[in-house]
Each structure stands twice: as C-alpha cells, then as structure tokens.
Short mmCIF file of C-alpha atoms in Angstrom, two decimals:
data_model
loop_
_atom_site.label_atom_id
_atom_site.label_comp_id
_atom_site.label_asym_id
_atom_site.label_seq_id
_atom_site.Cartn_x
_atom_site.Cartn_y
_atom_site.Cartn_z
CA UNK A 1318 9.24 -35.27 -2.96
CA UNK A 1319 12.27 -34.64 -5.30
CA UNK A 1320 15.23 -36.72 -5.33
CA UNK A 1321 17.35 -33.98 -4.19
CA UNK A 1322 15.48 -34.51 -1.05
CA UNK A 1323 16.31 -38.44 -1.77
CA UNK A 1324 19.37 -38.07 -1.80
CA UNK A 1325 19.61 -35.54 0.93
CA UNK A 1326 17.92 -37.46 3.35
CA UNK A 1327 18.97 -40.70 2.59
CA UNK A 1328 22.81 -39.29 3.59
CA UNK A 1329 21.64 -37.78 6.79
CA UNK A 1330 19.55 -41.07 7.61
CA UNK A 1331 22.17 -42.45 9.95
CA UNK A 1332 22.60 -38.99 12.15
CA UNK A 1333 19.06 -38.23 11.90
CA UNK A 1334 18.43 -38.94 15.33
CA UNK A 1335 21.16 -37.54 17.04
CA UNK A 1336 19.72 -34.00 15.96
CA UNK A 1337 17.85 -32.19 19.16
CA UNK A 1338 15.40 -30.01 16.78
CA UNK A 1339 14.56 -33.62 15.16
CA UNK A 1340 13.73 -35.05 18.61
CA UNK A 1341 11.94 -31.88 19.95
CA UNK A 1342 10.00 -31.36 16.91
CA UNK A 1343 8.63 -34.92 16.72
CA UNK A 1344 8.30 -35.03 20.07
CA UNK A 1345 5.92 -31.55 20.33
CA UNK A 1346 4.02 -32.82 17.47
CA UNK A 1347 3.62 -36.27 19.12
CA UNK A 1348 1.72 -34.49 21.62
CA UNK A 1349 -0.25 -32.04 19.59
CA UNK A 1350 -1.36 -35.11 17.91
CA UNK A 1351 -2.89 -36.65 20.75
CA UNK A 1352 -4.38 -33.85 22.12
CA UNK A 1353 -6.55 -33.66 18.88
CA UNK A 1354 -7.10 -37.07 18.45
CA UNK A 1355 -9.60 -39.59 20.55
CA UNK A 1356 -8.86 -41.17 23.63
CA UNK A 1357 -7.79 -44.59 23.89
CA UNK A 1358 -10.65 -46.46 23.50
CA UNK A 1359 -10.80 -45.42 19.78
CA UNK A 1360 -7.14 -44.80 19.10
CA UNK A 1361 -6.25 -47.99 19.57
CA UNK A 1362 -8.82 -49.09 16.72
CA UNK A 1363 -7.03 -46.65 14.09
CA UNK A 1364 -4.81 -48.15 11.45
CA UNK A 1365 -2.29 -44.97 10.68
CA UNK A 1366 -0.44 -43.88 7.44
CA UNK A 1367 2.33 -41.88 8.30
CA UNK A 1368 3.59 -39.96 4.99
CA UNK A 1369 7.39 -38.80 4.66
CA UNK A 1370 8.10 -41.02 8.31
CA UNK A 1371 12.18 -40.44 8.21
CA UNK A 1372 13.81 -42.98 10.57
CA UNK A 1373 10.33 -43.30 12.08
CA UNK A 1374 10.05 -41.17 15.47
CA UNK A 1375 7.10 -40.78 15.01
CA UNK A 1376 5.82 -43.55 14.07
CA UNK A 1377 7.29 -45.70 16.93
CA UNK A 1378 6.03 -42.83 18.99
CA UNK A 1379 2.28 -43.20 17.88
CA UNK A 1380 2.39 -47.40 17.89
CA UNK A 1381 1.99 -47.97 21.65
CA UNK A 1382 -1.89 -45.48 21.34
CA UNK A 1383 -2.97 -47.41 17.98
CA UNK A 1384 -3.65 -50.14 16.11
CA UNK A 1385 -0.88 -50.24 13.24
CA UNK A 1386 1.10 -47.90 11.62
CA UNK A 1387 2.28 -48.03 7.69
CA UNK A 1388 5.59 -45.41 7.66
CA UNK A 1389 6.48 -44.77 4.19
CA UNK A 1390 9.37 -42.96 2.53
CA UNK A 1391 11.07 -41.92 -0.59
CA UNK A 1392 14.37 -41.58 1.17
CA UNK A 1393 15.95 -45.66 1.00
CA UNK A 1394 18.16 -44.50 3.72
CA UNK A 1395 15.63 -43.04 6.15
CA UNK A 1396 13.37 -46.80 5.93
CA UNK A 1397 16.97 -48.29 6.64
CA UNK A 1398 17.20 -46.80 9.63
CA UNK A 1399 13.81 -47.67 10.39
CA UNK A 1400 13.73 -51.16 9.67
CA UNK A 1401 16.97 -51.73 11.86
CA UNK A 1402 15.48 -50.41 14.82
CA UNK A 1403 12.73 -52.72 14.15
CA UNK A 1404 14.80 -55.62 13.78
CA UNK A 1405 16.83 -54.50 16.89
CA UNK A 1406 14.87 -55.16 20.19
CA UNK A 1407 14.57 -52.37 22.53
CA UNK A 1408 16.05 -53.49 25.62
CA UNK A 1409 15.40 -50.45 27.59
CA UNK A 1410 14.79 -51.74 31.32
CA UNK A 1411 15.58 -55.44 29.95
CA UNK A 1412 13.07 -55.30 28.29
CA UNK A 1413 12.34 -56.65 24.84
CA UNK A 1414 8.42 -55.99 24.35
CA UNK A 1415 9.48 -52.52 24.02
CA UNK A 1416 10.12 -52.56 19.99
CA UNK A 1417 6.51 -52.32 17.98
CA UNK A 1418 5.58 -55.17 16.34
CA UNK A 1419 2.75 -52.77 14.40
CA UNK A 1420 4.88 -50.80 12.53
CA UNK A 1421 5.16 -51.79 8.81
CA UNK A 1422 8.30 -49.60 7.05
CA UNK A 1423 7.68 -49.32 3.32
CA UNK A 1424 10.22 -47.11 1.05
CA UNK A 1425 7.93 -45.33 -1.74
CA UNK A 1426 6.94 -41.81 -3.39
CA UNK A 1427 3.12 -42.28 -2.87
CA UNK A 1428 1.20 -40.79 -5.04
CA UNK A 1429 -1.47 -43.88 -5.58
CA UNK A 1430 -3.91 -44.45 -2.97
CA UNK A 1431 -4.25 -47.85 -4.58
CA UNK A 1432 -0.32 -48.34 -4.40
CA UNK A 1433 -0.08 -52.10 -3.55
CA UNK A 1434 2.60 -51.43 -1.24
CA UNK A 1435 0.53 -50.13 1.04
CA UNK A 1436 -2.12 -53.56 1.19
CA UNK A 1437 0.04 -55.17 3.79
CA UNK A 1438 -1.16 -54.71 7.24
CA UNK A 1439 1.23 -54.27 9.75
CA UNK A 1440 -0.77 -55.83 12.75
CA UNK A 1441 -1.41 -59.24 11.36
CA UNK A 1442 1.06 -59.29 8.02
CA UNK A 1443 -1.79 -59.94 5.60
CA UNK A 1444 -2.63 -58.31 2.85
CA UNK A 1445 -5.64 -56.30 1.52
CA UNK A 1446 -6.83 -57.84 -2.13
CA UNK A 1447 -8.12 -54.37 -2.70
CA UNK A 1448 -6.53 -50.78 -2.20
CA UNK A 1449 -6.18 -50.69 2.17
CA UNK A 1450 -7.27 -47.40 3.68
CA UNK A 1451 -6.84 -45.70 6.95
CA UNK A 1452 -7.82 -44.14 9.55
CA UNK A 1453 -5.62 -41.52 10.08
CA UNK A 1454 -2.93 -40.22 7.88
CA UNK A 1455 -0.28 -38.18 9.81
CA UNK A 1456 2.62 -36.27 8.32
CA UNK A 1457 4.96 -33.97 9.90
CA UNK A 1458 7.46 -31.54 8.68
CA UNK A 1459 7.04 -32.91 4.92
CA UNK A 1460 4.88 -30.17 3.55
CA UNK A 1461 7.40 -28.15 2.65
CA UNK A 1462 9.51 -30.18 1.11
CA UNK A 1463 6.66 -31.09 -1.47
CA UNK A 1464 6.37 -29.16 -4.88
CA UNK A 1465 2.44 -29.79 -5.40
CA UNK A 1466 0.27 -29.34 -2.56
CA UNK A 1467 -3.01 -30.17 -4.13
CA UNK A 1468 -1.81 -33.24 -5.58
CA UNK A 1469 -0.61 -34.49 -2.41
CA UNK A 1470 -3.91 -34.00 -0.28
CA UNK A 1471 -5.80 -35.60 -3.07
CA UNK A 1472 -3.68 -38.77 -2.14
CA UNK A 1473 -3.95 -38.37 1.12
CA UNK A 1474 -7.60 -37.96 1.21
CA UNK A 1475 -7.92 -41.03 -0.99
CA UNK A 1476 -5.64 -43.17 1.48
CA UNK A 1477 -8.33 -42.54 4.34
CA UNK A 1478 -11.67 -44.55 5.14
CA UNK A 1479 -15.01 -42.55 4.97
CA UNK A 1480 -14.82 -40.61 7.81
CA UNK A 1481 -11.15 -40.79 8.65
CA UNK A 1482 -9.03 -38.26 9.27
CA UNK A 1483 -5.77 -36.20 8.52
CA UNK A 1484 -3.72 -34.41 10.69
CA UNK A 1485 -0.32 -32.67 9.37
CA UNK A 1486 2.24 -30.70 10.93
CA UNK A 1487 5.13 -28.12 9.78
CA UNK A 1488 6.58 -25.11 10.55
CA UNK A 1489 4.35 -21.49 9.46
CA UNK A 1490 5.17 -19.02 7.25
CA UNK A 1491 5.64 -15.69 9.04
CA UNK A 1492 7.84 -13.93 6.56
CA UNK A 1493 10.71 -13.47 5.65
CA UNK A 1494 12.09 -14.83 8.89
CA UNK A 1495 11.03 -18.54 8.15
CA UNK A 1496 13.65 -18.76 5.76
CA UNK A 1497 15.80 -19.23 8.71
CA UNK A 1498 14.52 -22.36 9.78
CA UNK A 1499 17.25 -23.92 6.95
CA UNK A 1500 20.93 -23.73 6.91
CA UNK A 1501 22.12 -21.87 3.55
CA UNK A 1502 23.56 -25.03 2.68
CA UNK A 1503 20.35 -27.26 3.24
CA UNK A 1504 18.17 -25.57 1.36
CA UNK A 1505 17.90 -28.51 -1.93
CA UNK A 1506 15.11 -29.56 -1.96
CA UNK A 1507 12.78 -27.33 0.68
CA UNK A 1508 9.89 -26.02 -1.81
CA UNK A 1509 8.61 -23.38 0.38
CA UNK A 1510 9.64 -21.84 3.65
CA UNK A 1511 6.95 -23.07 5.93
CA UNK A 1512 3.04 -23.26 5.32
CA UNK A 1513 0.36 -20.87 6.12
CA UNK A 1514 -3.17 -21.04 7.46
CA UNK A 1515 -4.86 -19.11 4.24
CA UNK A 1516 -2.82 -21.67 1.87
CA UNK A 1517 -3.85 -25.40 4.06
CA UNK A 1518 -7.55 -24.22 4.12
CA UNK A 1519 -7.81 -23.91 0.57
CA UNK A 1520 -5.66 -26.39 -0.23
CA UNK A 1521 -7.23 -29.19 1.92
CA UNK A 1522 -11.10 -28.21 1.38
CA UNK A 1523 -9.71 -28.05 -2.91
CA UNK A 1524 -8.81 -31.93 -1.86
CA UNK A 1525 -12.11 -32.82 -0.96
CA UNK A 1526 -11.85 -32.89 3.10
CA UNK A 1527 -14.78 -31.24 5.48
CA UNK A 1528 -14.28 -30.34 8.72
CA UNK A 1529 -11.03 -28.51 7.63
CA UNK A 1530 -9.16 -26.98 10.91
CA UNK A 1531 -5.87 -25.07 10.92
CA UNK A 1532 -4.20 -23.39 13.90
CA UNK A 1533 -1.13 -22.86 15.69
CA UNK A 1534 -0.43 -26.30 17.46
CA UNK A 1535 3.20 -25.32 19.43
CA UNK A 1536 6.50 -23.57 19.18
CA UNK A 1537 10.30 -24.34 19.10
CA UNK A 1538 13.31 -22.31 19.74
CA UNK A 1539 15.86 -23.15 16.87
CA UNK A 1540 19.34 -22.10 16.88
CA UNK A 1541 19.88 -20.31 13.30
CA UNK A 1542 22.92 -19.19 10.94
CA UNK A 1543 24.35 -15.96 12.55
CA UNK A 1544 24.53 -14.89 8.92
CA UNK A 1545 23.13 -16.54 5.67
CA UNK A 1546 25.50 -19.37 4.34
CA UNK A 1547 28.05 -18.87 7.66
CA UNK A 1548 27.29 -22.25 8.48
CA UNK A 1549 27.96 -20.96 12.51
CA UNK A 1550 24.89 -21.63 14.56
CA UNK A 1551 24.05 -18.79 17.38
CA UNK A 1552 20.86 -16.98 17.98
CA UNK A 1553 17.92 -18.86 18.82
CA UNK A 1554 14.65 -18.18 16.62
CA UNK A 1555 11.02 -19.00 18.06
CA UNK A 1556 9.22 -20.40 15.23
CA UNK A 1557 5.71 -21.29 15.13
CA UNK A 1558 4.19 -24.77 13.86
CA UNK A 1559 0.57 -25.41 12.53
CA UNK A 1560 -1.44 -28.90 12.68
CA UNK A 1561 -4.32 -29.06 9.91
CA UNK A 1562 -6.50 -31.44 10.10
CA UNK A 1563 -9.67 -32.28 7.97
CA UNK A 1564 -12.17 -35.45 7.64
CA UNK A 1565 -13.02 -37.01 4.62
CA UNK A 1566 -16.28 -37.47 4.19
#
C-alpha cells in the first residue's frame, strides 16, 4: 500500500466506523466468508491473518468462529483504533467477556512472510522462533488499493500453512461505472477501480495457489457523486463484490 493511502486512512481512522457502507460491506463479507469456510469444529482450529484489517471489523467479527486472529496494517491510525477497542471492554449487556482476547493488532506493510512481527501468537502471547504461518489469510476491500498484485499473493501464499487457505474480497470491475464506487476527492491512493474474475485467476494461480475459485460473493447499494468531483451524494449504485479464494498446496 502507498503512503498516500497511509496517510489517508490513518486521518479517517477515528470516523471509520461511523460509515454505513464500512459496516455493510464488512458485514456482507463477514458472511460470505463463513459460508465458504468450515463449520465450527474446524474454524475454531484456524489461526487467521487478516491483511489491510482497518479499525478491525472484521477481525473482531471473525474472533468469536476461530482460533486467533493477527490484523495488520500500514495505516498507524487504523491499529489505533483497533488496539483501543481492545483495551476497552465491551460492556454490551454488562458484559465484559464480550471484547476478544485473540486478536493480536500489529501496524506493518507486509511484504515478508518471515516478518517477525507476525511470530507472536495472539491466543497464548508467545512467540514463534521461526517465521508463524496460518491458516487462513483474509483480506477485504484492500486489493485495490495495492499497486502490485502478484507481489502481494506471493506473500500471502507464503504466510499460509501447507494446505491453508486464502479468501479475499473487493468490489468487481464492470466498467466504467466502478469508478463510482470513490468520491472524486478520495481517489489517492485507489490503484484500480475494482478487480475482475479474468485478472484474480491469473493472478492467484501466477502466486502459486491450486484450487483457485472466483465468483460473485454479494452486492451493495452505494450512494454515489451525482456528478464527478460534486462531492453531493444521491443516486444509489448496485455494485457487485467477488471473494477469491485458493489453497496453497
């Protein structure tokens, strides 16, 4: 990720959350993400890497199904917000069990598999000697913010145990319309105006995963710019989202 999407996203850390389309979209792809992953019996065994986390909806939302959960960013605002709700018990119905105690923040631009920020294990606090893989890596609406798609599945598939899995998320590119997804005046910083199906396969099966699947997971309705750069929200777009997912071997 650049650091214009740093910078960007470390300023919008602390209203992050109070954004609908943030909450619907994590919360659609919370779902498509269980309904391609295992039932409980094995979820609960995974140890996840979530890549490009934010303030860590997701993550929070996955740590009740498995066994820990490493949510890293670039952004040192977005892990802020993370690590205070993590510090802050959730004391939703009085009670304080709520907050995860699996959940391991950790601000970084991965690009090392063996990145020794990633050998702590959120579930017990100790750490790997040796580079710490995982089960699952998860990332959702990060793709395309990212300038080099190859290089970024090779990391990911060198983050996961033999056999483990990734499973990715973002918005698809139908044209010329997907442009719209961004304000005029948000667009530092976005590399590409959603993914597409042709582009993931090759790019995922180039990284070295089998089993590569890519289809349409779920839409959202998104209010958009009535003209480019107006900055006035009013007609709502439908836009489509993929999941790709792929095992290494």
């Amino acid at each position: 990720m650049t650091s214009a999407n740093n910078t960007r996203f470390s300023a919008e850390a602390l209203t992050w959350d109070s954004n609908p389309d943030v909450q619907l979209a994590t919360a659609l792809a919370h779902k498509a993400y269980l309904a391609h992953l295992p039932p409980a019996p094995t979820l609960s065994t995974y140890n996840v890497l979530d890549l490009g986390c934010g303030t860590g909806l997701l993550s929070l939302a996955l740590a009740p199904s498995v066994l820990s959960v490493t949510a890293v960013d670039a952004a040192e605002g977005m892990i802020a917000a993370l690590e205070s709700k993590l510090a802050s018990p959730d004391t939703n119905n009085n009670n304080i069990n709520n907050t995860p105690r699996n959940v391991l923040p950790v601000c970084a631009l991965l690009q090392d598999p063996d990145d020794p920020r990633l050998a702590t294990d959120p579930a017990t606090g100790e750490t790997v000697p040796t580079g710490r893989r995982f089960d699952l890596v998860v990332s959702h609406l990060v793709l395309h913010h990212i300038p080099d798609l190859p290089a970024l599945l090779k990391t990911i598939h060198g983050c996961l145990v033999p056999g483990g899995r990734v499973m990715v998320t973002d918005f698809e590119d139908t044209g010329p319309e997907a442009r719209r997804f961004h304000p005029e005046g948000k667009m530092d910083g976005v590399e590409r105006h959603g993914i597409t199906e042709g582009e993931m396969r090759r790019v995922m099966e180039g990284a070295g995963f089998a089993e590569v699947r890519v289809e349409r997971a779920f839409e959202m309705g998104k209010k958009v710019e009535t003209e480019p750069g107006s900055g006035v929200l009013g007609p709502v777009v439908v836009f489509p989202f993929l999941i790709c997912e792929g095992t290494k071997g």
